[in-house]
Amino acid sequence: MSGSTHGTLFRVTTFGESHGVGLGVTIDGCPAGLKLDVEAIQQEMARRRPGQSRIVTQRKEADGVEILSGTFEGKTTGTPIGIVIYNQDQRSKDYGHIFDKYRPSHADYTFTAKYGHRDYRGGGRSSARETAARVAAGAVARQLLAHYGISIHSYVDQVGSIATGKDHHELDLGLIDTNDVRCPDPTTAATMEQEIMAVKKAGDTIGGVVKCVVRGVPAGWGEPVFDKLHADLGKAVLSINACKGFEYGSGFDGVTLRGSAHNDAFYTDEAGRTRTRTNRSGGIQGGISNGEDIYFRAAFKPVATIIADQESVNESGESVTVVGKGRHDPCVLPRAVPIVDAMVALVLADHCLRARGNRL
Amino acid sequence: MSGSTHGTLFRVTTFGESHGVGLGVTIDGCPAGLKLDVEAIQQEMARRRPGQSRIVTQRKEADGVEILSGTFEGKTTGTPIGIVIYNQDQRSKDYGHIFDKYRPSHADYTFTAKYGHRDYRGGGRSSARETAARVAAGAVARQLLAHYGISIHSYVDQVGSIATGKDHHELDLGLIDTNDVRCPDPTTAATMEQEIMAVKKAGDTIGGVVKCVVRGVPAGWGEPVFDKLHADLGKAVLSINACKGFEYGSGFDGVTLRGSAHNDAFYTDEAGRTRTRTNRSGGIQGGISNGEDIYFRAAFKPVATIIADQESVNESGESVTVVGKGRHDPCVLPRAVPIVDAMVALVLADHCLRARGNRL
Amino acid sequence: MSGSTHGTLFRVTTFGESHGVGLGVTIDGCPAGLKLDVEAIQQEMARRRPGQSRIVTQRKEADGVEILSGTFEGKTTGTPIGIVIYNQDQRSKDYGHIFDKYRPSHADYTFTAKYGHRDYRGGGRSSARETAARVAAGAVARQLLAHYGISIHSYVDQVGSIATGKDHHELDLGLIDTNDVRCPDPTTAATMEQEIMAVKKAGDTIGGVVKCVVRGVPAGWGEPVFDKLHADLGKAVLSINACKGFEYGSGFDGVTLRGSAHNDAFYTDEAGRTRTRTNRSGGIQGGISNGEDIYFRAAFKPVATIIADQESVNESGESVTVVGKGRHDPCVLPRAVPIVDAMVALVLADHCLRARGNRL
Amino acid sequence: MSGSTHGTLFRVTTFGESHGVGLGVTIDGCPAGLKLDVEAIQQEMARRRPGQSRIVTQRKEADGVEILSGTFEGKTTGTPIGIVIYNQDQRSKDYGHIFDKYRPSHADYTFTAKYGHRDYRGGGRSSARETAARVAAGAVARQLLAHYGISIHSYVDQVGSIATGKDHHELDLGLIDTNDVRCPDPTTAATMEQEIMAVKKAGDTIGGVVKCVVRGVPAGWGEPVFDKLHADLGKAVLSINACKGFEYGSGFDGVTLRGSAHNDAFYTDEAGRTRTRTNRSGGIQGGISNGEDIYFRAAFKPVATIIADQESVNESGESVTVVGKGRHDPCVLPRAVPIVDAMVALVLADHCLRARGNRL
């Protein structure tokens, strides 16, 4: 396997399993001289951390980030930033009952098919625990982007059938972290939270949609024809556990419009900048940013781990029952938000360096 | 720009603009000894070709493929396959009227923002003409995949609001190329064609959805965590002109289900193979193929070129009117089908070599 | 095989065999707005061209370069530059006598071992004819570098045992192209030419050393720890046919010195620039350019094609005699000079874009 | 900087400075199911470790390797192997006297030119301490190669002017680690050790040559035209600190031979295998292994840190004297041997996976 590296110039490589000794990430390519706020990295980790509220998994992980290299006197040096996060609450004995069983809609079978030899404890590398390393790297990328005035705002737009029903312009994105769901529409957030608690009580799980808005990306980022900006964003977001779909700008709804209703007219604003009157393009045209807000939506399926017994087979092909046990998230959406933020940051940091070179 | 290369082991690099001398592609990494059917490549080109029916653009291009290297005595040699396609019907004088104007929802502005110096004739590199090179490469990749029993079946599932409304199991995928729309549901295809002709008459355009089904991929392809199979497919498909969304398996609809209703139970079939009873996973679990059919849907926006006059600005920032002129597709969907086929083939060929090494 | 791409940001992909239809190269990543001198490209081709003088192979190739994309109104557009060169004088019937025989010290056996199916005509992809595509790409890279005041000066320093015996400071590098050998020391050049003619008359071949001096690279280029500037140069030069060794700065001779005699003392010159009093470092310290001249030497073995009969085996493992025939170079050095120039240009163009971003 | 990743399929990414918290490496792509001998990794570390004998630097580092991921029940899982090595004996106060001074022939000036912000303690990332991470990764690669019967034998062939003067066939490579110099010719080793001790007493340093022999590589590895096997080996070895030159097979000496004397005749051996009677090709023809022993030589300059006072400048451009202090190696050669072994292993592991796919 060599799929654990992301990016070309802002290049991130992760390692780590759910029940190994620890996780980590190397960030190679971060420009020198960036003031690095370690507290801010830890805060992003806290947003992803299990056990942060009653609507997420109760596994306890401090997720303390240790930086081993790449900084000196509080600033990046341009050399690789090595980060490790030790696992604490592995409880691997919890998994003895499923060691040779394939849990439905998990990656147990496919990892066995691919590798033969598999770490069966809690999903190993296929566990969402792996995303802790992404969030650490993303937090560094966000600081690089903030240096250039770019901010990323992911939030929960839908849980099951409960949706904000609002455009992002109608919401105050400053409210995202004011509730456990991370939905900036407080009334809808409350309903979502009730739904999640009901699902949890039923031993079941539920999916949803994360929306993301990026502000401040200048016109001109993106590398046609294969590395278009939205294609890179799509891949990065689709690589997150449980993500099943990605649409930007007008997305799937836009297919029913005619061109005359869909096109975004250009005008020159007061500052002399070329702007579009509408933004069905989602801030990207021909795969290159146009200076408008970039926005997209990402679908997340319900978590596969449920309490009910399920039909399955084991490694020998025998019929077995997978008995529900273990801690899990009733709804992955609140914790998916910082992961989407992180992946978007990784993509943009890479394109940032392509456009600007490796100097701050 | 260095975004014109796709893949790591089956590595494809394209060049060419809509109004330059020609297009081309280099395929580096195709295993030696593959019998290459040049006619089959030309047939794929014909499926993408402008002027093939009354519902597509009337630009005339023979799209003759010339293979310059990489084959000997009818077989691949393992060395790079160089292919060129000369442009014929450039008519670059058609574009004098828009040379400094930004056509709405085209890439004129973003290419100018990125590069400064732009070939304004017909979109240059941002034109869908670029995809001719992708289709040529994809046709080679399909022959490699066919060698391993893998087939790709893209089709038009929706045009505007007109959809088949059917699961792919309910359709005969052998019918895809029996009508100009490339919809394997003949009745719906007829309605779609009427809709496209009505839109064309109105000087307007319309979007739609392509669905793709892949058969024969064995369990075990995909490279977590960043190069998951569906993430690579998503990126490749999103890189096609006008594509705005991608969803696989249960996709966006799956978010409203509970885990207990969404999970795919495992069983062992008569042949002793591990199978799933349902396939909401879309043939991919944890980013790795599980041996079931892989399927996804891709949203395409309405083409930006329309006949009506539109508000815009020019390179000096002055308000201008873009007057509709030039040949264009009223609906990109029928010609998007072979391009989706091609991109899927490129992704799978790359994963094929990762799994099998570079020998047939 | 996927080894036909060079570089990350200035990315060059070649194709083509000695006896196929043609060769070509795609340059992806050349910044937009560079005035492209097509004549200068053709001149570099002429320096590498067979038949240019009596001391090189007499194969006749015009090596006319056709640019298919990536330029508009005489300037680069930032999109991939596609170049093709059609083969003319293939004479593939010349090779019937060796089709299943392994020529000693050629790549016939190793290509067969690797690929199974081989184009036996004149070496196919392993022929030095492949380097025509490199020179075309290198000529574009040299124009990019010239824009930044960087110049590359390769020359023949040694043929067999005949060497200039001079440091590059003692030579007038403007004289390189004033003789057929491309040695800027006219007296030595004459002796070298006599030696080559004697070797040719004997039906034999002879090796030599190319030296290269690069002027104008600013301090700060190179990417430790694996992509150090001299490591990238070494790889690029070693990838040229017949190259057996690479040394930069003090090279192999420097190993006998003590540190106190080898170190380059720093001082500040009149312009306030940090300089070194000596340059045993070869312009690179810690893998990063220091602003001094970069220089290195490259060893080329004698060409493997000779007129004498040689012992060998065929594909069936039977003992055979390889009978000398066909056109070939008695000494590869004069034609290696422009190829070294090209490879150095490709490496530096890539590092240039890393340091500066993708804008001129 | 993004030069800290090596390889495509066996992909290694390192981080760490001489005086940071620690070093580390991630190995992504090692096939699953490989029995991993952690003791053997630690032994390789011991061969590179400072303080191992009186002829190397006396810095004390245990160089204990901690594996955080990628193994389960003693075998690799196919997921990334994360390794960390904590620094112990940093003594960063030793470096206060040179914090803004450029040490001659070190990378202080070039790192400052490149990054602006530099970790001045002991060279930071440019210190050879960085190679500890390479050796850890290389030790894993060697175990993968051993699985396929491939062994790597680097040794010291020359120190200053003292050379074995022998071909590798004349030496017993089993003796390499029987003396502190790592020269398999005991008599020469003793003379070399005396020379190193004399140089050390003089507060000076001395260079030398490492030779490497690789046995067991099958015919067919290497990726022309840019990733030829010897070109990849050359780059990897040249990337080692202090390496100034690389030659394989007949190398620089071969340039004086005529082709008729240089060519390696083919024959079929008793086992029916295609072999060459001589091996001036160095086991590689046309960039692809031919099944013979691969061998090369690498030049290492004298270490730049010496005890004598030296002329230099500081970051403000003022003339200063660099006063010799700090621990250092009088001769880097004995410790370079395991680093060469490691880099060769990384290159071959990558080509191994290209040829065989990612399954053991």
mmCIF file of N, CA and C in Angstrom, chain B residues 1-5 8-9 11 13-17 20-22 26 28-29 32 66-70 72-73 75-80 82 84 86 113-115 117-121 125 358-359, chain C residues 1-5 8-9 11 13-17 21-22 26 28-29 32 66-70 72-73 75-80 82 84 86 113-115 117-121 125 358-359:
data_model
loop_
_atom_site.group_PDB
_atom_site.id
_atom_site.type_symbol
_atom_site.label_atom_id
_atom_site.label_comp_id
_atom_site.label_asym_id
_atom_site.label_seq_id
_atom_site.Cartn_x
_atom_site.Cartn_y
_atom_site.Cartn_z
ATOM 1 N N MET B 1 1.642 25.000 -15.001
ATOM 2 C CA MET B 1 0.622 23.950 -14.802
ATOM 3 C C MET B 1 1.260 22.584 -14.946
ATOM 4 N N SER B 2 0.987 21.706 -14.019
ATOM 5 C CA SER B 2 1.456 20.347 -14.231
ATOM 6 C C SER B 2 0.355 19.368 -13.851
ATOM 7 N N GLY B 3 -0.854 19.652 -14.270
ATOM 8 C CA GLY B 3 -1.990 18.802 -13.929
ATOM 9 C C GLY B 3 -2.444 17.938 -15.083
ATOM 10 N N SER B 4 -1.582 17.695 -16.050
ATOM 11 C CA SER B 4 -1.995 16.955 -17.237
ATOM 12 C C SER B 4 -1.531 15.505 -17.232
ATOM 13 N N THR B 5 -1.137 15.021 -16.059
ATOM 14 C CA THR B 5 -0.767 13.621 -15.928
ATOM 15 C C THR B 5 -1.729 12.918 -14.988
ATOM 16 N N THR B 8 -0.223 6.630 -11.624
ATOM 17 C CA THR B 8 1.137 6.417 -11.139
ATOM 18 C C THR B 8 1.817 5.319 -11.944
ATOM 19 N N LEU B 9 1.160 4.189 -12.106
ATOM 20 C CA LEU B 9 1.771 3.069 -12.832
ATOM 21 C C LEU B 9 1.259 2.983 -14.262
ATOM 22 N N ARG B 11 0.348 5.490 -16.435
ATOM 23 C CA ARG B 11 0.474 6.941 -16.352
ATOM 24 C C ARG B 11 0.189 7.600 -17.695
ATOM 25 N N THR B 13 -0.444 11.128 -19.926
ATOM 26 C CA THR B 13 -0.171 12.561 -19.998
ATOM 27 C C THR B 13 -0.748 13.094 -21.294
ATOM 28 N N THR B 14 -1.590 14.130 -21.187
ATOM 29 C CA THR B 14 -2.228 14.665 -22.392
ATOM 30 C C THR B 14 -1.747 16.074 -22.705
ATOM 31 N N PHE B 15 -1.946 16.460 -23.956
ATOM 32 C CA PHE B 15 -1.716 17.856 -24.348
ATOM 33 C C PHE B 15 -2.731 18.222 -25.407
ATOM 34 N N GLY B 16 -2.885 19.503 -25.673
ATOM 35 C CA GLY B 16 -3.699 19.926 -26.799
ATOM 36 C C GLY B 16 -4.839 20.871 -26.470
ATOM 37 N N GLU B 17 -5.061 21.800 -27.400
ATOM 38 C CA GLU B 17 -6.127 22.785 -27.268
ATOM 39 C C GLU B 17 -7.165 22.633 -28.381
ATOM 40 N N GLY B 20 -5.514 24.485 -31.473
ATOM 41 C CA GLY B 20 -4.102 24.332 -31.809
ATOM 42 C C GLY B 20 -3.946 23.377 -32.975
ATOM 43 N N VAL B 21 -2.734 22.952 -33.212
ATOM 44 C CA VAL B 21 -2.459 22.043 -34.330
ATOM 45 C C VAL B 21 -3.026 20.651 -34.055
ATOM 46 N N GLY B 22 -2.906 20.216 -32.819
ATOM 47 C CA GLY B 22 -3.406 18.880 -32.531
ATOM 48 C C GLY B 22 -3.348 18.569 -31.050
ATOM 49 N N THR B 26 0.341 10.423 -24.099
ATOM 50 C CA THR B 26 1.362 9.396 -23.913
ATOM 51 C C THR B 26 0.900 8.475 -22.795
ATOM 52 N N ASP B 28 2.235 5.704 -20.435
ATOM 53 C CA ASP B 28 3.482 5.087 -19.973
ATOM 54 C C ASP B 28 3.144 4.066 -18.891
ATOM 55 N N GLY B 29 3.467 2.837 -19.132
ATOM 56 C CA GLY B 29 3.232 1.816 -18.113
ATOM 57 C C GLY B 29 2.300 0.700 -18.560
ATOM 58 N N ALA B 32 3.661 -4.969 -21.479
ATOM 59 C CA ALA B 32 4.043 -5.471 -22.799
ATOM 60 C C ALA B 32 3.205 -6.691 -23.167
ATOM 61 N N GLU B 66 -3.456 8.541 -34.489
ATOM 62 C CA GLU B 66 -2.198 8.034 -35.055
ATOM 63 C C GLU B 66 -1.297 7.571 -33.914
ATOM 64 N N ILE B 67 -0.903 6.306 -33.956
ATOM 65 C CA ILE B 67 -0.040 5.751 -32.907
ATOM 66 C C ILE B 67 1.404 5.821 -33.376
ATOM 67 N N LEU B 68 2.240 6.549 -32.624
ATOM 68 C CA LEU B 68 3.612 6.798 -33.068
ATOM 69 C C LEU B 68 4.641 5.859 -32.457
ATOM 70 N N SER B 69 4.276 5.183 -31.384
ATOM 71 C CA SER B 69 5.290 4.380 -30.689
ATOM 72 C C SER B 69 4.621 3.389 -29.747
ATOM 73 N N GLY B 70 5.422 2.484 -29.208
ATOM 74 C CA GLY B 70 4.947 1.625 -28.117
ATOM 75 C C GLY B 70 4.288 0.334 -28.555
ATOM 76 N N PHE B 72 4.531 -3.030 -31.540
ATOM 77 C CA PHE B 72 5.342 -3.701 -32.555
ATOM 78 C C PHE B 72 4.634 -4.995 -32.911
ATOM 79 N N GLU B 73 4.437 -5.195 -34.178
ATOM 80 C CA GLU B 73 3.749 -6.390 -34.652
ATOM 81 C C GLU B 73 2.412 -6.587 -33.959
ATOM 82 N N LYS B 75 1.309 -5.661 -31.037
ATOM 83 C CA LYS B 75 1.252 -5.786 -29.588
ATOM 84 C C LYS B 75 2.003 -4.642 -28.919
ATOM 85 N N THR B 76 1.604 -4.347 -27.690
ATOM 86 C CA THR B 76 2.343 -3.340 -26.928
ATOM 87 C C THR B 76 3.716 -3.897 -26.568
ATOM 88 N N THR B 77 4.689 -2.973 -26.433
ATOM 89 C CA THR B 77 6.054 -3.392 -26.118
ATOM 90 C C THR B 77 6.451 -3.065 -24.677
ATOM 91 N N GLY B 78 5.564 -2.400 -23.946
ATOM 92 C CA GLY B 78 5.903 -1.985 -22.596
ATOM 93 C C GLY B 78 6.497 -0.591 -22.555
ATOM 94 N N THR B 79 6.869 -0.062 -23.696
ATOM 95 C CA THR B 79 7.402 1.306 -23.775
ATOM 96 C C THR B 79 6.236 2.271 -24.015
ATOM 97 N N PRO B 80 6.459 3.571 -23.810
ATOM 98 C CA PRO B 80 5.332 4.517 -23.889
ATOM 99 C C PRO B 80 4.623 4.501 -25.248
ATOM 100 N N GLY B 82 2.722 6.576 -27.751
ATOM 101 C CA GLY B 82 2.465 7.969 -28.102
ATOM 102 C C GLY B 82 1.368 8.060 -29.152
ATOM 103 N N VAL B 84 -1.197 10.793 -31.406
ATOM 104 C CA VAL B 84 -1.563 12.168 -31.770
ATOM 105 C C VAL B 84 -2.870 12.175 -32.566
ATOM 106 N N TYR B 86 -4.750 15.073 -34.937
ATOM 107 C CA TYR B 86 -4.660 16.425 -35.482
ATOM 108 C C TYR B 86 -6.042 17.087 -35.524
ATOM 109 N N ALA B 113 -6.824 34.732 -15.133
ATOM 110 C CA ALA B 113 -6.323 35.022 -13.786
ATOM 111 C C ALA B 113 -5.108 34.157 -13.468
ATOM 112 N N LYS B 114 -5.143 32.924 -13.926
ATOM 113 C CA LYS B 114 -4.059 31.999 -13.604
ATOM 114 C C LYS B 114 -2.823 32.224 -14.467
ATOM 115 N N TYR B 115 -3.045 32.381 -15.775
ATOM 116 C CA TYR B 115 -1.915 32.363 -16.709
ATOM 117 C C TYR B 115 -1.541 33.719 -17.300
ATOM 118 N N HIS B 117 -1.520 35.033 -20.007
ATOM 119 C CA HIS B 117 -1.551 34.879 -21.467
ATOM 120 C C HIS B 117 -2.449 33.701 -21.820
ATOM 121 N N ARG B 118 -3.518 33.945 -22.620
ATOM 122 C CA ARG B 118 -4.535 32.928 -22.840
ATOM 123 C C ARG B 118 -4.834 32.752 -24.330
ATOM 124 N N ASP B 119 -5.045 31.509 -24.727
ATOM 125 C CA ASP B 119 -5.518 31.225 -26.084
ATOM 126 C C ASP B 119 -7.039 31.327 -26.048
ATOM 127 N N TYR B 120 -7.567 32.403 -26.604
ATOM 128 C CA TYR B 120 -9.002 32.686 -26.456
ATOM 129 C C TYR B 120 -9.869 31.941 -27.459
ATOM 130 N N ARG B 121 -9.232 31.199 -28.367
ATOM 131 C CA ARG B 121 -9.999 30.562 -29.435
ATOM 132 C C ARG B 121 -10.737 29.323 -28.922
ATOM 133 N N ARG B 125 -7.354 25.228 -23.872
ATOM 134 C CA ARG B 125 -7.187 23.985 -23.119
ATOM 135 C C ARG B 125 -8.422 23.670 -22.265
ATOM 136 N N ASN B 358 3.730 -5.172 -13.198
ATOM 137 C CA ASN B 358 3.647 -4.682 -14.574
ATOM 138 C C ASN B 358 3.774 -5.766 -15.649
ATOM 139 N N ARG B 359 3.411 -6.991 -15.291
ATOM 140 C CA ARG B 359 3.390 -8.066 -16.280
ATOM 141 C C ARG B 359 1.951 -8.484 -16.538
ATOM 142 N N MET C 1 6.074 -0.247 -17.638
ATOM 143 C CA MET C 1 7.124 0.762 -17.454
ATOM 144 C C MET C 1 6.502 2.136 -17.258
ATOM 145 N N SER C 2 6.924 2.833 -16.261
ATOM 146 C CA SER C 2 6.443 4.206 -16.152
ATOM 147 C C SER C 2 7.612 5.105 -15.798
ATOM 148 N N GLY C 3 8.719 4.931 -16.472
ATOM 149 C CA GLY C 3 9.902 5.722 -16.182
ATOM 150 C C GLY C 3 10.160 6.798 -17.217
ATOM 151 N N SER C 4 9.153 7.184 -17.968
ATOM 152 C CA SER C 4 9.375 8.140 -19.051
ATOM 153 C C SER C 4 8.946 9.555 -18.712
ATOM 154 N N THR C 5 8.764 9.817 -17.413
ATOM 155 C CA THR C 5 8.441 11.175 -16.968
ATOM 156 C C THR C 5 9.570 11.705 -16.100
ATOM 157 N N THR C 8 8.775 17.244 -11.450
ATOM 158 C CA THR C 8 7.522 17.354 -10.707
ATOM 159 C C THR C 8 6.724 18.576 -11.163
ATOM 160 N N LEU C 9 7.359 19.716 -11.228
ATOM 161 C CA LEU C 9 6.639 20.939 -11.614
ATOM 162 C C LEU C 9 6.900 21.287 -13.073
ATOM 163 N N ARG C 11 7.388 19.230 -15.777
ATOM 164 C CA ARG C 11 7.266 17.781 -15.940
ATOM 165 C C ARG C 11 7.298 17.396 -17.416
ATOM 166 N N THR C 13 7.467 14.337 -20.317
ATOM 167 C CA THR C 13 7.164 12.934 -20.603
ATOM 168 C C THR C 13 7.509 12.654 -22.051
ATOM 169 N N THR C 14 8.326 11.634 -22.295
ATOM 170 C CA THR C 14 8.743 11.337 -23.666
ATOM 171 C C THR C 14 8.189 9.997 -24.146
ATOM 172 N N PHE C 15 8.153 9.846 -25.450
ATOM 173 C CA PHE C 15 7.844 8.547 -26.043
ATOM 174 C C PHE C 15 8.661 8.397 -27.311
ATOM 175 N N GLY C 16 8.733 7.170 -27.828
ATOM 176 C CA GLY C 16 9.342 6.982 -29.139
ATOM 177 C C GLY C 16 10.502 6.010 -29.191
ATOM 178 N N GLU C 17 10.554 5.255 -30.283
ATOM 179 C CA GLU C 17 11.611 4.278 -30.523
ATOM 180 C C GLU C 17 12.433 4.658 -31.753
ATOM 181 N N VAL C 21 7.222 5.143 -35.734
ATOM 182 C CA VAL C 21 6.779 6.235 -36.600
ATOM 183 C C VAL C 21 7.411 7.553 -36.185
ATOM 184 N N GLY C 22 7.512 7.769 -34.884
ATOM 185 C CA GLY C 22 8.083 9.036 -34.437
ATOM 186 C C GLY C 22 8.294 9.069 -32.946
ATOM 187 N N THR C 26 5.999 15.767 -24.095
ATOM 188 C CA THR C 26 5.038 16.716 -23.563
ATOM 189 C C THR C 26 5.692 17.435 -22.385
ATOM 190 N N ASP C 28 4.827 19.721 -19.378
ATOM 191 C CA ASP C 28 3.699 20.224 -18.600
ATOM 192 C C ASP C 28 4.233 21.030 -17.427
ATOM 193 N N GLY C 29 3.895 22.284 -17.377
ATOM 194 C CA GLY C 29 4.327 23.104 -16.259
ATOM 195 C C GLY C 29 5.173 24.302 -16.648
ATOM 196 N N ALA C 32 3.401 30.358 -18.217
ATOM 197 C CA ALA C 32 2.813 31.101 -19.336
ATOM 198 C C ALA C 32 3.591 32.379 -19.601
ATOM 199 N N GLU C 66 7.940 19.566 -34.478
ATOM 200 C CA GLU C 66 6.621 20.142 -34.714
ATOM 201 C C GLU C 66 5.936 20.373 -33.367
ATOM 202 N N ILE C 67 5.571 21.629 -33.113
ATOM 203 C CA ILE C 67 4.911 21.963 -31.843
ATOM 204 C C ILE C 67 3.402 21.946 -32.067
ATOM 205 N N LEU C 68 2.708 21.078 -31.335
ATOM 206 C CA LEU C 68 1.274 20.884 -31.568
ATOM 207 C C LEU C 68 0.387 21.680 -30.626
ATOM 208 N N SER C 69 0.927 22.162 -29.515
ATOM 209 C CA SER C 69 0.071 22.817 -28.519
ATOM 210 C C SER C 69 0.906 23.620 -27.546
ATOM 211 N N GLY C 70 0.226 24.416 -26.742
ATOM 212 C CA GLY C 70 0.876 25.072 -25.618
ATOM 213 C C GLY C 70 1.483 26.433 -25.910
ATOM 214 N N PHE C 72 0.771 30.269 -28.123
ATOM 215 C CA PHE C 72 -0.190 31.098 -28.837
ATOM 216 C C PHE C 72 0.480 32.445 -29.074
ATOM 217 N N GLU C 73 0.450 32.872 -30.308
ATOM 218 C CA GLU C 73 1.065 34.152 -30.671
ATOM 219 C C GLU C 73 2.516 34.229 -30.196
ATOM 220 N N LYS C 75 4.069 32.822 -27.742
ATOM 221 C CA LYS C 75 4.383 32.678 -26.317
ATOM 222 C C LYS C 75 3.743 31.422 -25.753
ATOM 223 N N THR C 76 4.344 30.915 -24.696
ATOM 224 C CA THR C 76 3.738 29.780 -24.004
ATOM 225 C C THR C 76 2.459 30.236 -23.305
ATOM 226 N N THR C 77 1.509 29.305 -23.189
ATOM 227 C CA THR C 77 0.219 29.636 -22.561
ATOM 228 C C THR C 77 0.079 29.036 -21.159
ATOM 229 N N GLY C 78 1.066 28.266 -20.723
ATOM 230 C CA GLY C 78 0.962 27.602 -19.426
ATOM 231 C C GLY C 78 0.370 26.209 -19.534
ATOM 232 N N THR C 79 -0.205 25.890 -20.690
ATOM 233 C CA THR C 79 -0.763 24.555 -20.918
ATOM 234 C C THR C 79 0.330 23.666 -21.528
ATOM 235 N N PRO C 80 0.124 22.350 -21.537
ATOM 236 C CA PRO C 80 1.208 21.464 -21.972
ATOM 237 C C PRO C 80 1.665 21.739 -23.409
ATOM 238 N N GLY C 82 3.088 20.183 -26.528
ATOM 239 C CA GLY C 82 3.235 18.878 -27.175
ATOM 240 C C GLY C 82 4.136 18.998 -28.386
ATOM 241 N N VAL C 84 6.237 16.743 -31.498
ATOM 242 C CA VAL C 84 6.504 15.468 -32.164
ATOM 243 C C VAL C 84 7.647 15.622 -33.162
ATOM 244 N N TYR C 86 9.054 13.218 -36.317
ATOM 245 C CA TYR C 86 8.847 11.993 -37.082
ATOM 246 C C TYR C 86 10.181 11.381 -37.489
ATOM 247 N N ALA C 113 14.206 -9.653 -21.047
ATOM 248 C CA ALA C 113 13.944 -10.183 -19.706
ATOM 249 C C ALA C 113 12.811 -9.415 -19.034
ATOM 250 N N LYS C 114 12.789 -8.116 -19.271
ATOM 251 C CA LYS C 114 11.783 -7.280 -18.600
ATOM 252 C C LYS C 114 10.420 -7.380 -19.273
ATOM 253 N N TYR C 115 10.395 -7.281 -20.609
ATOM 254 C CA TYR C 115 9.127 -7.115 -21.307
ATOM 255 C C TYR C 115 8.638 -8.339 -22.064
ATOM 256 N N HIS C 117 8.120 -9.129 -24.913
ATOM 257 C CA HIS C 117 7.909 -8.717 -26.299
ATOM 258 C C HIS C 117 8.760 -7.474 -26.575
ATOM 259 N N ARG C 118 9.663 -7.560 -27.580
ATOM 260 C CA ARG C 118 10.646 -6.504 -27.789
ATOM 261 C C ARG C 118 10.677 -6.055 -29.243
ATOM 262 N N ASP C 119 10.849 -4.752 -29.444
ATOM 263 C CA ASP C 119 11.078 -4.219 -30.785
ATOM 264 C C ASP C 119 12.576 -4.305 -31.040
ATOM 265 N N TYR C 120 12.972 -5.267 -31.851
ATOM 266 C CA TYR C 120 14.401 -5.552 -32.016
ATOM 267 C C TYR C 120 15.091 -4.617 -33.015
ATOM 268 N N ARG C 121 14.330 -3.739 -33.633
ATOM 269 C CA ARG C 121 14.923 -2.925 -34.685
ATOM 270 C C ARG C 121 15.756 -1.785 -34.106
ATOM 271 N N ARG C 125 13.367 1.321 -27.876
ATOM 272 C CA ARG C 125 13.364 2.393 -26.884
ATOM 273 C C ARG C 125 14.725 2.564 -26.226
ATOM 274 N N ASN C 358 4.751 29.085 -10.158
ATOM 275 C CA ASN C 358 4.580 28.843 -11.581
ATOM 276 C C ASN C 358 4.306 30.093 -12.421
ATOM 277 N N ARG C 359 4.731 31.258 -11.908
ATOM 278 C CA ARG C 359 4.617 32.492 -12.681
ATOM 279 C C ARG C 359 5.991 32.974 -13.098
#
